Tab-separated table of C-alpha atoms in Angstrom:
chain	number	residue	atom	x	y	z
A	1	MET	CA	131.028	295.700	87.068
A	2	SER	CA	131.577	297.159	83.599
A	3	SER	CA	129.939	295.363	80.708
A	4	ALA	CA	133.311	294.505	79.122
A	5	PHE	CA	134.374	292.677	82.292
A	6	LEU	CA	130.997	290.961	82.453
A	7	THR	CA	131.371	289.821	78.847
A	8	VAL	CA	134.766	288.261	79.602
A	9	VAL	CA	133.352	286.460	82.661
A	10	LEU	CA	130.414	285.132	80.640
A	11	ALA	CA	132.751	283.991	77.828
A	12	ILE	CA	134.922	282.035	80.284
A	13	LEU	CA	131.803	280.561	81.897
A	14	TRP	CA	130.555	279.477	78.469
A	15	ALA	CA	133.917	277.874	77.666
A	16	GLY	CA	133.832	276.057	81.002
A	17	ILE	CA	130.294	274.785	80.545
A	18	THR	CA	130.969	273.519	77.021
A	19	ASN	CA	134.364	272.224	78.231
A	20	ASN	CA	136.197	273.708	75.253
A	21	PHE	CA	138.680	276.524	75.812
A	22	SER	CA	139.631	277.026	72.136
A	23	GLY	CA	139.830	280.603	70.804
A	24	LEU	CA	136.828	280.206	68.538
A	25	ASN	CA	134.630	278.876	71.352
A	26	LEU	CA	135.714	281.716	73.665
A	27	LEU	CA	134.803	284.181	70.920
A	28	PHE	CA	131.420	282.508	70.501
A	29	GLY	CA	130.839	282.706	74.271
A	30	ALA	CA	131.747	286.395	74.242
A	31	LEU	CA	129.276	286.924	71.375
A	32	ILE	CA	126.417	285.230	73.251
A	33	GLY	CA	127.332	287.001	76.505
A	34	GLY	CA	127.505	290.357	74.739
A	35	MET	CA	124.099	289.772	73.167
A	36	ALA	CA	122.625	288.885	76.566
A	37	ILE	CA	124.119	292.049	78.100
A	38	VAL	CA	122.749	294.218	75.271
A	39	MET	CA	119.310	292.682	75.783
A	40	LEU	CA	119.450	293.209	79.563
A	41	ARG	CA	121.192	296.608	79.548
A	42	TYR	CA	118.256	298.423	81.119
A	43	SER	CA	117.969	296.083	84.079
A	44	ILE	CA	121.697	295.907	84.909
A	45	ARG	CA	122.657	299.031	86.821
A	46	GLN	CA	126.049	300.461	85.912
A	47	ARG	CA	127.248	301.546	89.320
A	48	GLY	CA	128.912	298.497	90.786
A	49	SER	CA	132.513	298.179	91.843
A	50	LEU	CA	134.791	295.506	93.206
A	51	ARG	CA	134.365	296.896	96.715
A	52	LYS	CA	130.767	295.760	96.542
A	53	ALA	CA	131.940	292.202	95.850
A	54	ALA	CA	132.735	291.751	99.545
A	55	LYS	CA	129.184	292.697	100.488
A	56	VAL	CA	127.761	290.371	97.847
A	57	LEU	CA	129.931	287.579	99.268
A	58	ALA	CA	128.726	288.328	102.815
A	59	LEU	CA	125.117	288.209	101.613
A	60	THR	CA	125.786	284.897	99.832
A	61	ALA	CA	127.398	283.400	102.930
A	62	LEU	CA	124.468	284.515	105.093
A	63	PHE	CA	122.081	283.059	102.531
A	64	PHE	CA	123.678	279.610	102.477
A	65	ARG	CA	123.854	279.479	106.272
A	66	GLU	CA	120.177	280.371	106.541
A	67	LEU	CA	119.340	277.853	103.800
A	68	MET	CA	120.886	274.998	105.765
A	69	ALA	CA	119.217	276.227	108.970
A	70	SER	CA	115.842	276.316	107.208
A	71	ALA	CA	116.220	272.776	105.863
A	72	LEU	CA	117.084	271.517	109.357
A	73	ARG	CA	114.111	273.422	110.825
A	74	VAL	CA	111.760	271.834	108.280
A	75	ALA	CA	113.297	268.457	109.120
A	76	TYR	CA	112.601	269.044	112.823
A	77	VAL	CA	108.992	270.064	112.186
A	78	VAL	CA	108.291	267.229	109.750
A	79	LEU	CA	109.749	264.541	112.006
A	80	HIS	CA	108.070	265.880	115.159
A	81	PRO	CA	105.677	263.197	116.421
A	82	ASN	CA	103.024	265.722	117.495
A	83	LEU	CA	102.616	267.850	114.390
A	84	LYS	CA	99.819	270.035	115.795
A	85	ALA	CA	102.062	271.283	118.612
A	86	VAL	CA	104.796	272.661	116.343
A	87	VAL	CA	102.858	273.858	113.290
A	88	LYS	CA	101.307	277.271	113.988
A	89	PRO	CA	100.894	278.785	110.532
A	90	ALA	CA	100.183	282.471	110.033
A	91	ILE	CA	100.145	284.959	107.176
A	92	VAL	CA	101.813	288.192	108.222
A	93	ALA	CA	102.068	291.546	106.422
A	94	VAL	CA	105.701	292.654	106.457
A	95	PRO	CA	106.297	296.327	105.568
A	96	LEU	CA	108.922	296.776	102.855
A	97	THR	CA	111.558	299.482	102.834
A	98	VAL	CA	113.299	298.323	99.636
A	99	LYS	CA	111.637	299.756	96.555
A	100	SER	CA	113.074	298.536	93.234
A	101	ASP	CA	111.820	295.403	91.479
A	102	ALA	CA	115.213	293.698	91.649
A	103	GLU	CA	115.501	294.214	95.400
A	104	ILE	CA	111.970	292.989	96.104
A	105	THR	CA	112.505	289.917	93.913
A	106	LEU	CA	115.770	289.070	95.664
A	107	LEU	CA	114.222	289.611	99.097
A	108	ALA	CA	111.162	287.492	98.287
A	109	ASN	CA	113.327	284.652	96.960
A	110	MET	CA	115.564	284.731	99.998
A	111	ILE	CA	112.605	284.832	102.378
A	112	THR	CA	111.200	281.716	100.726
A	113	LEU	CA	114.430	279.810	101.256
A	114	THR	CA	115.016	280.866	104.872
A	115	PRO	CA	113.733	279.309	108.111
A	116	GLY	CA	109.995	279.079	108.505
A	117	THR	CA	108.905	281.725	106.000
A	118	LEU	CA	107.445	281.753	102.488
A	119	SER	CA	106.514	284.855	100.508
A	120	ILE	CA	103.020	284.735	99.015
A	121	ASP	CA	102.159	288.144	97.583
A	122	VAL	CA	103.240	291.771	97.243
A	123	SER	CA	100.678	294.546	97.593
A	124	LYS	CA	100.031	296.659	94.488
A	125	ASP	CA	101.841	299.731	95.816
A	126	ARG	CA	104.877	297.564	96.700
A	127	SER	CA	104.888	298.595	100.331
A	128	VAL	CA	103.870	295.303	101.955
A	129	LEU	CA	105.070	291.751	101.458
A	130	TYR	CA	102.727	288.993	102.612
A	131	VAL	CA	104.712	286.211	104.246
A	132	HIS	CA	103.468	282.796	105.323
A	133	ALA	CA	105.174	281.512	108.464
A	134	LEU	CA	105.289	277.811	109.274
A	135	SER	CA	105.296	278.201	113.046
A	136	MET	CA	104.966	281.747	114.309
A	137	GLU	CA	105.232	282.627	117.979
A	138	ASP	CA	105.759	286.372	117.811
A	139	ASP	CA	104.910	288.535	114.798
A	140	LYS	CA	107.124	291.467	115.878
A	141	ALA	CA	110.171	289.198	116.127
A	142	LEU	CA	109.478	287.803	112.633
A	143	ILE	CA	109.191	291.268	111.064
A	144	ALA	CA	112.281	292.545	112.877
A	145	ASP	CA	114.188	289.443	111.788
A	146	ILE	CA	113.505	290.090	108.106
A	147	ALA	CA	114.140	293.842	108.336
A	148	ASN	CA	117.454	293.518	110.201
A	149	GLY	CA	118.691	290.429	108.353
A	150	PHE	CA	118.247	290.231	104.614
A	151	GLU	CA	116.599	293.581	103.961
A	152	ALA	CA	119.473	295.522	105.526
A	153	ARG	CA	122.079	293.449	103.678
A	154	ILE	CA	120.284	293.779	100.342
A	155	LYS	CA	120.104	297.542	100.783
A	156	GLU	CA	123.855	297.621	101.427
A	157	VAL	CA	124.515	295.716	98.219
A	158	PHE	CA	122.243	297.829	96.035
A	159	ASN	CA	123.198	301.259	97.337
B	1	MET	CA	144.517	260.610	98.418
B	2	ILE	CA	142.692	263.769	97.368
B	3	VAL	CA	140.689	261.680	94.927
B	4	ASP	CA	139.635	259.288	97.702
B	5	LEU	CA	138.715	262.185	99.964
B	6	ALA	CA	136.560	263.732	97.228
B	7	LEU	CA	134.805	260.404	96.671
B	8	TYR	CA	134.054	259.970	100.391
B	9	LEU	CA	132.772	263.556	100.586
B	10	GLY	CA	130.642	263.008	97.473
B	11	GLY	CA	129.104	259.857	98.920
B	12	VAL	CA	128.197	261.592	102.181
B	13	LEU	CA	126.710	264.580	100.314
B	14	LEU	CA	124.720	262.220	98.104
B	15	VAL	CA	123.165	260.373	101.041
B	16	PHE	CA	122.337	263.638	102.848
B	17	GLY	CA	120.759	265.068	99.712
B	18	ALA	CA	118.632	261.951	99.324
B	19	LEU	CA	117.597	262.198	102.993
B	20	PHE	CA	116.471	265.812	102.541
B	21	CYS	CA	114.455	264.786	99.459
B	22	LEU	CA	112.771	262.086	101.550
B	23	LEU	CA	112.072	264.623	104.318
B	24	ALA	CA	110.459	266.945	101.782
B	25	ALA	CA	108.246	264.096	100.545
B	26	VAL	CA	107.286	263.078	104.094
B	27	GLY	CA	106.493	266.721	104.850
B	28	VAL	CA	104.286	266.966	101.783
B	29	ILE	CA	102.313	263.981	103.065
B	30	ARG	CA	102.148	264.884	106.776
B	31	LEU	CA	101.605	268.653	106.904
B	32	PRO	CA	98.024	269.916	107.133
B	33	ASP	CA	97.526	272.375	104.241
B	34	LEU	CA	98.976	273.527	100.929
B	35	TYR	CA	100.966	276.443	102.327
B	36	THR	CA	102.719	274.465	105.034
B	37	ARG	CA	103.404	271.666	102.538
B	38	MET	CA	104.993	274.260	100.316
B	39	HIS	CA	107.510	275.017	103.079
B	40	ALA	CA	108.634	271.395	103.049
B	41	ALA	CA	108.707	271.055	99.275
B	42	SER	CA	110.515	274.312	98.532
B	43	LYS	CA	113.134	274.317	101.290
B	44	ALA	CA	113.970	270.671	101.886
B	45	GLY	CA	113.464	269.884	98.187
B	46	ALA	CA	115.846	272.603	97.013
B	47	VAL	CA	118.468	271.667	99.606
B	48	GLY	CA	118.179	267.964	98.747
B	49	GLY	CA	118.454	268.495	94.998
B	50	GLY	CA	121.287	270.987	95.509
B	51	LEU	CA	123.263	268.586	97.714
B	52	ILE	CA	122.940	265.802	95.133
B	53	LEU	CA	124.151	268.108	92.353
B	54	LEU	CA	127.022	269.162	94.656
B	55	ALA	CA	127.895	265.480	95.105
B	56	VAL	CA	128.020	265.105	91.310
B	57	ALA	CA	130.244	268.209	91.099
B	58	VAL	CA	132.638	266.868	93.758
B	59	THR	CA	132.982	263.377	92.298
B	60	CYS	CA	133.291	264.172	88.573
B	61	PHE	CA	136.916	265.544	88.350
B	62	ASP	CA	136.066	267.463	85.173
B	63	THR	CA	135.917	271.273	84.851
B	64	GLY	CA	133.013	271.293	82.400
B	65	VAL	CA	130.851	268.934	84.441
B	66	PHE	CA	131.791	270.737	87.668
B	67	LEU	CA	130.723	274.130	86.290
B	68	ARG	CA	127.522	272.688	84.850
B	69	ALA	CA	126.630	271.157	88.209
B	70	ILE	CA	127.305	274.459	90.017
B	71	VAL	CA	125.188	276.346	87.473
B	72	GLY	CA	122.516	273.693	87.988
B	73	ILE	CA	122.549	274.339	91.759
B	74	LEU	CA	122.224	278.104	91.237
B	75	PHE	CA	119.397	277.486	88.793
B	76	LEU	CA	117.596	275.233	91.274
B	77	LEU	CA	117.965	277.795	94.076
B	78	LEU	CA	116.608	280.551	91.798
B	79	THR	CA	113.633	278.685	90.382
B	80	THR	CA	112.329	276.771	93.422
B	81	PRO	CA	111.205	279.868	95.380
B	82	ILE	CA	109.699	281.378	92.231
B	83	SER	CA	107.545	278.353	91.488
B	84	ALA	CA	106.534	278.054	95.169
B	85	HIS	CA	105.588	281.737	95.247
B	86	LEU	CA	103.591	281.522	92.007
B	87	LEU	CA	101.702	278.458	93.159
B	88	ALA	CA	100.981	279.940	96.608
B	89	ARG	CA	99.757	283.203	95.089
B	90	ALA	CA	97.594	281.478	92.450
B	91	SER	CA	95.962	279.163	94.967
B	92	TYR	CA	95.417	281.925	97.562
B	93	LEU	CA	93.840	284.324	95.080
B	94	THR	CA	91.571	281.606	93.710
B	95	GLY	CA	90.246	280.876	97.176
B	96	TYR	CA	92.233	277.947	98.566
B	97	LYS	CA	91.708	278.383	102.321
B	98	PRO	CA	94.602	277.938	104.770
B	99	SER	CA	94.049	275.222	107.367
B	100	GLU	CA	92.052	275.801	110.564
B	101	SER	CA	95.210	276.109	112.660
B	102	THR	CA	96.289	279.304	110.858
B	103	HIS	CA	95.921	281.795	113.690
B	104	ARG	CA	96.463	285.015	111.789
B	105	ASP	CA	95.802	286.014	108.189
B	106	ASP	CA	96.693	289.556	107.142
B	107	LEU	CA	96.213	288.844	103.439
B	108	LYS	CA	92.575	287.852	103.952
B	109	THR	CA	91.718	291.153	105.635
B	110	ARG	CA	93.342	293.053	102.787
B	111	LEU	CA	91.482	291.107	100.113
B	112	GLU	CA	88.194	291.703	101.905
B	113	GLN	CA	88.820	295.452	102.080
B	114	ASN	CA	89.574	295.643	98.364
B	115	ARG	CA	86.621	293.551	97.252
B	116	PRO	CA	83.893	295.689	95.640
B	117	ALA	CA	80.779	295.454	97.776
C	1	MET	CA	136.457	250.024	102.854
C	2	ASN	CA	138.055	251.759	99.878
C	3	ALA	CA	136.621	254.813	98.208
C	4	ALA	CA	135.172	253.060	95.152
C	5	ALA	CA	133.260	250.564	97.302
C	6	PHE	CA	132.061	253.406	99.550
C	7	ILE	CA	130.686	255.476	96.687
C	8	ASP	CA	129.020	252.358	95.297
C	9	LEU	CA	127.270	251.706	98.610
C	10	ALA	CA	126.406	255.394	99.124
C	11	SER	CA	124.807	255.684	95.692
C	12	LEU	CA	122.814	252.496	96.284
C	13	VAL	CA	121.543	253.813	99.654
C	14	ALA	CA	120.713	257.162	98.053
C	15	LEU	CA	118.791	255.458	95.247
C	16	VAL	CA	116.707	253.485	97.764
C	17	ILE	CA	115.931	256.652	99.810
C	18	LEU	CA	115.042	258.590	96.665
C	19	ALA	CA	112.755	255.784	95.525
C	20	ALA	CA	110.917	256.060	98.854
C	21	ALA	CA	110.652	259.845	98.336
C	22	LEU	CA	109.244	259.297	94.819
C	23	ILE	CA	106.616	256.913	96.180
C	24	ALA	CA	105.675	259.365	98.941
C	25	SER	CA	105.192	262.223	96.471
C	26	ILE	CA	103.116	259.954	94.225
C	27	VAL	CA	100.875	259.210	97.229
C	28	ARG	CA	100.241	262.957	97.602
C	29	ILE	CA	99.521	263.259	93.857
C	30	VAL	CA	96.915	260.510	94.137
C	31	ILE	CA	95.150	261.694	97.313
C	32	GLY	CA	95.075	265.368	96.309
C	33	PRO	CA	92.767	266.848	97.588
C	34	SER	CA	92.997	269.948	95.349
C	35	LEU	CA	94.705	270.598	92.035
C	36	ALA	CA	97.285	272.884	93.687
C	37	ASP	CA	98.342	270.063	96.051
C	38	ARG	CA	98.893	267.796	93.081
C	39	VAL	CA	100.918	270.419	91.224
C	40	LEU	CA	103.076	270.926	94.324
C	41	ALA	CA	103.688	267.183	94.647
C	42	LEU	CA	104.486	266.996	90.935
C	43	ASP	CA	107.026	269.808	91.375
C	44	LEU	CA	108.647	267.913	94.239
C	45	MET	CA	108.591	264.732	92.170
C	46	THR	CA	110.597	266.385	89.369
C	47	VAL	CA	113.209	267.542	91.890
C	48	VAL	CA	113.411	264.029	93.362
C	49	ALA	CA	113.652	262.507	89.875
C	50	MET	CA	116.461	264.953	89.139
C	51	GLY	CA	118.242	263.731	92.267
C	52	PHE	CA	117.643	260.145	91.152
C	53	ILE	CA	119.320	260.837	87.807
C	54	GLY	CA	122.198	262.565	89.620
C	55	ALA	CA	122.689	259.494	91.809
C	56	ILE	CA	122.682	257.291	88.703
C	57	ALA	CA	125.287	259.604	87.137
C	58	ILE	CA	127.560	259.088	90.155
C	59	ARG	CA	126.924	255.335	90.220
C	60	THR	CA	127.656	254.752	86.541
C	61	GLY	CA	130.258	257.501	86.120
C	62	LEU	CA	128.491	258.685	82.964
C	63	MET	CA	128.343	262.457	83.396
C	64	LEU	CA	126.013	262.856	80.412
C	65	TYR	CA	123.249	262.067	82.909
C	66	LEU	CA	123.903	265.427	84.567
C	67	ASP	CA	122.671	267.250	81.454
C	68	ILE	CA	119.498	265.188	81.565
C	69	ALA	CA	119.049	266.057	85.250
C	70	ILE	CA	119.424	269.801	84.621
C	71	ALA	CA	117.052	269.635	81.635
C	72	LEU	CA	114.525	267.812	83.836
C	73	ALA	CA	114.792	270.521	86.515
C	74	LEU	CA	114.155	273.177	83.833
C	75	LEU	CA	111.165	271.265	82.520
C	76	GLY	CA	109.754	270.864	86.041
C	77	PHE	CA	110.028	274.596	86.689
C	78	LEU	CA	108.300	275.481	83.409
C	79	ALA	CA	105.557	272.938	84.065
C	80	THR	CA	104.911	274.357	87.547
C	81	VAL	CA	104.769	277.926	86.215
C	82	ALA	CA	102.352	276.905	83.459
C	83	LEU	CA	100.127	274.960	85.870
C	84	ALA	CA	100.120	277.832	88.370
C	85	ARG	CA	98.931	280.164	85.621
C	86	TYR	CA	96.301	277.617	84.673
C	87	ILE	CA	95.051	277.402	88.280
C	88	MET	CA	94.889	281.206	88.399
C	89	ARG	CA	92.913	281.551	85.146
C	90	ARG	CA	90.537	278.710	85.907
C	91	GLY	CA	89.930	280.032	89.437
C	92	LEU	CA	89.237	283.576	88.280
C	93	LYS	CA	86.815	282.343	85.608
C	94	ALA	CA	84.917	280.288	88.145
C	95	GLU	CA	84.775	283.306	90.460
C	96	ASN	CA	83.313	285.494	87.712
C	97	ALA	CA	80.673	282.908	86.890
C	98	ASP	CA	79.511	282.374	90.470
C	99	PRO	CA	81.064	284.088	93.492
C	100	GLU	CA	80.067	281.262	95.829
C	101	VAL	CA	81.916	278.537	93.929
C	102	GLN	CA	85.238	277.535	95.492
C	103	PRO	CA	87.619	276.187	92.855
């Protein structure tokens, strides 16, 4: 996404949020959006394209599906009459293959909002993510789940 | 017709959002330790709050309010995991022990290796 | 039942459920046992209060309430971040003073 396109999107978003589509307000939105982009220019990578939008959409769809699944899973655990039988917490070290800060942040956020897992800490050399699992049966399955699910999708989006 | 449909949908979303909020609160009371409670608060809480904001977005019939509600949902989904992560990290590193039923703790072994003898 | 009556009933039911959720999170704030538990319950309480305001917005039709709800969510996030940092600093200080003390 070029920064000019991003500025236009942010200007329209601003006009929508303030509910005022007059020319002056659009200009003001573009000004604020442009300032934000100038401030963030080092963290926004300039190699996106519209083809990537499909992958972003797929990731978003996967995320919302997993979010609903995780809420239902928590509901099942919380309402279970015998709590000790279903809650088997564990803290597992999950090796990371994504490297950049943005990717790790996105992955950690998504892990927190998906079924049964919560990210606690990242090791200093950024190679291991420590994940708390609400009820873990099999550590290999948990690690494989994260690596094949979100991590693979995030890599597709960023590369 | 469409207006009625949107209102029915909004009402259902509102009740479901409220139910998820209640589930999160019940989880925070019933679960055994801080980390498991955090699962309930971050997931069910975010979904509950998000569903209620979605209900507001569906029932308002106003572009500005709709966009603000959607931005509010995105904001909630971004910030809830961050605050849960920060709180979990702060309490783990300051020595809040996981409950007895935690059957595996990789982070503890790492911290013990790094601790100067 | 027409749509207006339905949304009226739904918002009333939602308000009752959310009130129960508020009370439950207050119970956790009172019984603790540690500071982190209380901060977590407080975080949940802000989200529930935000939902409460959203339900009131639907019930009254005054969409200005939505802005209040979003501002409350922002405030809750900032409060949790600040309290988490406070827990961290206080815990590390206690550890430096005496390694046996558990904060």
